[in-house]
Amino acid sequence: MASLPKRIIKETERLVSDPVPGITATPHEDNLRYFQVTIEGPAGSPYENGIFDLELYLPDEYPMEAPKVRFLTKIYHPNIDRLGRICLDILKTNWSPALQIRTVLLSIQALLASPNPNDPLANDVAEDWIKNEQGAKNKAREWTELYAHKKN
Amino acid sequence: MSKIPRSFRLLEELEKGEKGFGPESCSYGLANSDDISMTNWNGTILGPPHSNHENRIYSLAIECGPNYPDEPPKVRFISKINLPCVDDKTGKVIVDKFHTLRDWKRSYTMQTLLLDLRKEMATAANKKLVQPKEDATF
């Protein structure tokens, strides 16, 4: 494989030496641009007590282009679709090379704490969220029970 | 070039298929839109002109296994077709008889596969082969 840019090495080292609370990111041994990620559901959210698996890939153009991130655990959330794709501005038009893997993962954790049904990716979920917030949150809690790992 | 992992490659292919950037003669999409593993896909090929396949639409099932795109997908015709590289009982595309699968490269996509199958239908040796009646399936 082509040598890894210094910036990626530094970011990876810092993720290990100074991890973000509630988040892990481990590069695959055979592809150091490809990370296995876990995010704990934020306290007070319907995702509380669940641990969600994600995958993250740094394309060749990184950091000029945003990382690619997707949920591997099924999740009921208006900004995350059935294939785990995430609707988050910094992953698309608002990406800046000043952002990092760390900031991306923190933003995803924040998205779990405050879903934004007015900018939906999963339209049916967003509609549910707007019409019947309590019911939607209950369903999100059920899915967390069903599909996410349990926090010990 | 770094190696794009399976799922992000498949998401790229999905978006390309959904947006219809692909050529009009072929299309593909997920068989089940909430299959988070993105394993099973449906494909179609519009038969090439000036051949016995003209104006026919062929349906295919494509299976992208856990090692895709390092390994080629498994491909099966659902619509009946008479082609040397297709098993005449199951509709499976026979790897050894179809160069795109036999000499698979990581850079190949489902689009490569469908377009190459379409070319295969149009070769001098294959375009005049007698075809089963339209709408028959394996």
Coordinates of C-alpha atoms in Angstrom, one line a residue, chain A residues 23-132:
Chain A
I23 CA -16.0 6.6 21.1
T24 CA -13.4 4.1 19.8
A25 CA -11.8 4.1 16.4
T26 CA -9.3 1.3 15.4
P27 CA -7.7 1.1 12.0
H28 CA -7.8 -2.3 10.2
E29 CA -4.3 -3.9 10.1
D30 CA -4.5 -4.4 6.4
N31 CA -5.9 -1.0 5.5
L32 CA -4.9 1.9 7.8
R33 CA -7.3 4.2 6.1
Y34 CA -10.2 2.0 7.2
F35 CA -11.4 2.2 10.8
Q36 CA -13.7 0.1 12.9
V37 CA -15.7 2.6 15.1
T38 CA -18.0 2.3 18.1
I39 CA -20.1 5.1 19.5
E40 CA -22.0 4.9 22.8
G41 CA -25.5 6.3 22.6
P42 CA -25.6 9.6 24.5
A43 CA -27.1 9.6 28.0
G44 CA -30.7 10.9 28.0
S45 CA -31.2 10.0 24.4
P46 CA -33.2 7.0 23.1
Y47 CA -29.8 5.5 22.2
E48 CA -28.6 5.5 25.8
N49 CA -27.0 2.2 26.9
G50 CA -26.5 1.1 23.4
I51 CA -23.1 0.8 21.6
F52 CA -23.3 1.3 17.8
D53 CA -20.8 -0.1 15.3
L54 CA -19.8 2.1 12.4
E55 CA -17.1 2.0 9.7
L56 CA -15.0 5.0 8.5
Y57 CA -12.8 5.3 5.5
L58 CA -10.4 8.1 4.6
P59 CA -10.4 8.4 0.8
D60 CA -7.2 9.2 -1.2
E61 CA -8.2 12.9 -1.3
Y62 CA -8.5 13.2 2.6
P63 CA -8.3 15.7 4.2
M64 CA -9.4 17.7 1.1
E65 CA -12.4 15.4 1.0
A66 CA -14.5 14.3 4.0
P67 CA -14.1 10.8 5.5
K68 CA -16.8 8.3 4.5
V69 CA -18.8 7.0 7.5
R70 CA -21.7 4.6 7.8
F71 CA -23.5 2.9 10.6
L72 CA -23.3 -0.9 10.6
T73 CA -25.8 -1.3 13.5
K74 CA -29.4 -0.7 12.5
I75 CA -30.7 2.5 14.1
Y76 CA -34.0 4.4 14.1
H77 CA -33.0 8.0 13.5
P78 CA -34.3 10.6 11.1
N79 CA -30.9 11.5 9.7
I80 CA -29.6 7.9 9.3
D81 CA -31.1 5.7 6.5
R82 CA -31.7 2.0 6.2
L83 CA -28.2 1.4 4.8
G84 CA -26.6 3.3 7.7
R85 CA -25.8 6.4 5.6
I86 CA -25.6 9.6 7.7
C87 CA -27.0 13.0 6.7
L88 CA -24.6 15.4 8.3
D89 CA -23.5 18.7 6.7
I90 CA -19.8 18.3 7.6
L91 CA -19.7 15.0 5.8
K92 CA -20.9 16.7 2.6
T93 CA -20.9 20.4 1.7
N94 CA -19.6 21.8 5.0
W95 CA -16.5 19.6 5.2
S96 CA -13.3 21.5 5.9
P97 CA -9.8 20.1 6.0
A98 CA -9.5 21.7 9.5
L99 CA -11.9 19.0 10.7
Q100 CA -10.6 15.6 11.8
I101 CA -11.8 12.0 12.4
R102 CA -12.3 13.0 16.0
T103 CA -14.5 16.0 15.2
V104 CA -16.5 13.9 12.7
L105 CA -17.2 11.2 15.3
L106 CA -18.1 13.8 18.0
S107 CA -20.6 15.3 15.5
I108 CA -22.2 12.0 14.9
Q109 CA -22.5 11.4 18.6
A110 CA -24.1 14.9 18.9
L111 CA -26.5 13.9 16.1
L112 CA -27.6 10.9 18.2
A113 CA -28.3 13.3 21.1
S114 CA -30.2 15.8 18.9
P115 CA -31.9 14.3 15.8
N116 CA -32.8 16.8 13.2
P117 CA -36.1 15.7 11.6
N118 CA -36.3 18.8 9.5
D119 CA -33.3 17.8 7.4
P120 CA -34.1 14.1 7.0
L121 CA -32.4 11.3 5.2
A122 CA -34.9 8.6 6.2
N123 CA -38.1 10.4 5.2
D124 CA -40.5 7.9 6.9
V125 CA -38.6 8.1 10.2
A126 CA -38.5 11.9 10.0
E127 CA -42.3 12.1 9.4
D128 CA -42.8 9.8 12.4
W129 CA -40.5 12.0 14.5
I130 CA -42.4 15.2 13.6
K131 CA -45.9 13.7 14.0
N132 CA -45.4 11.6 17.1

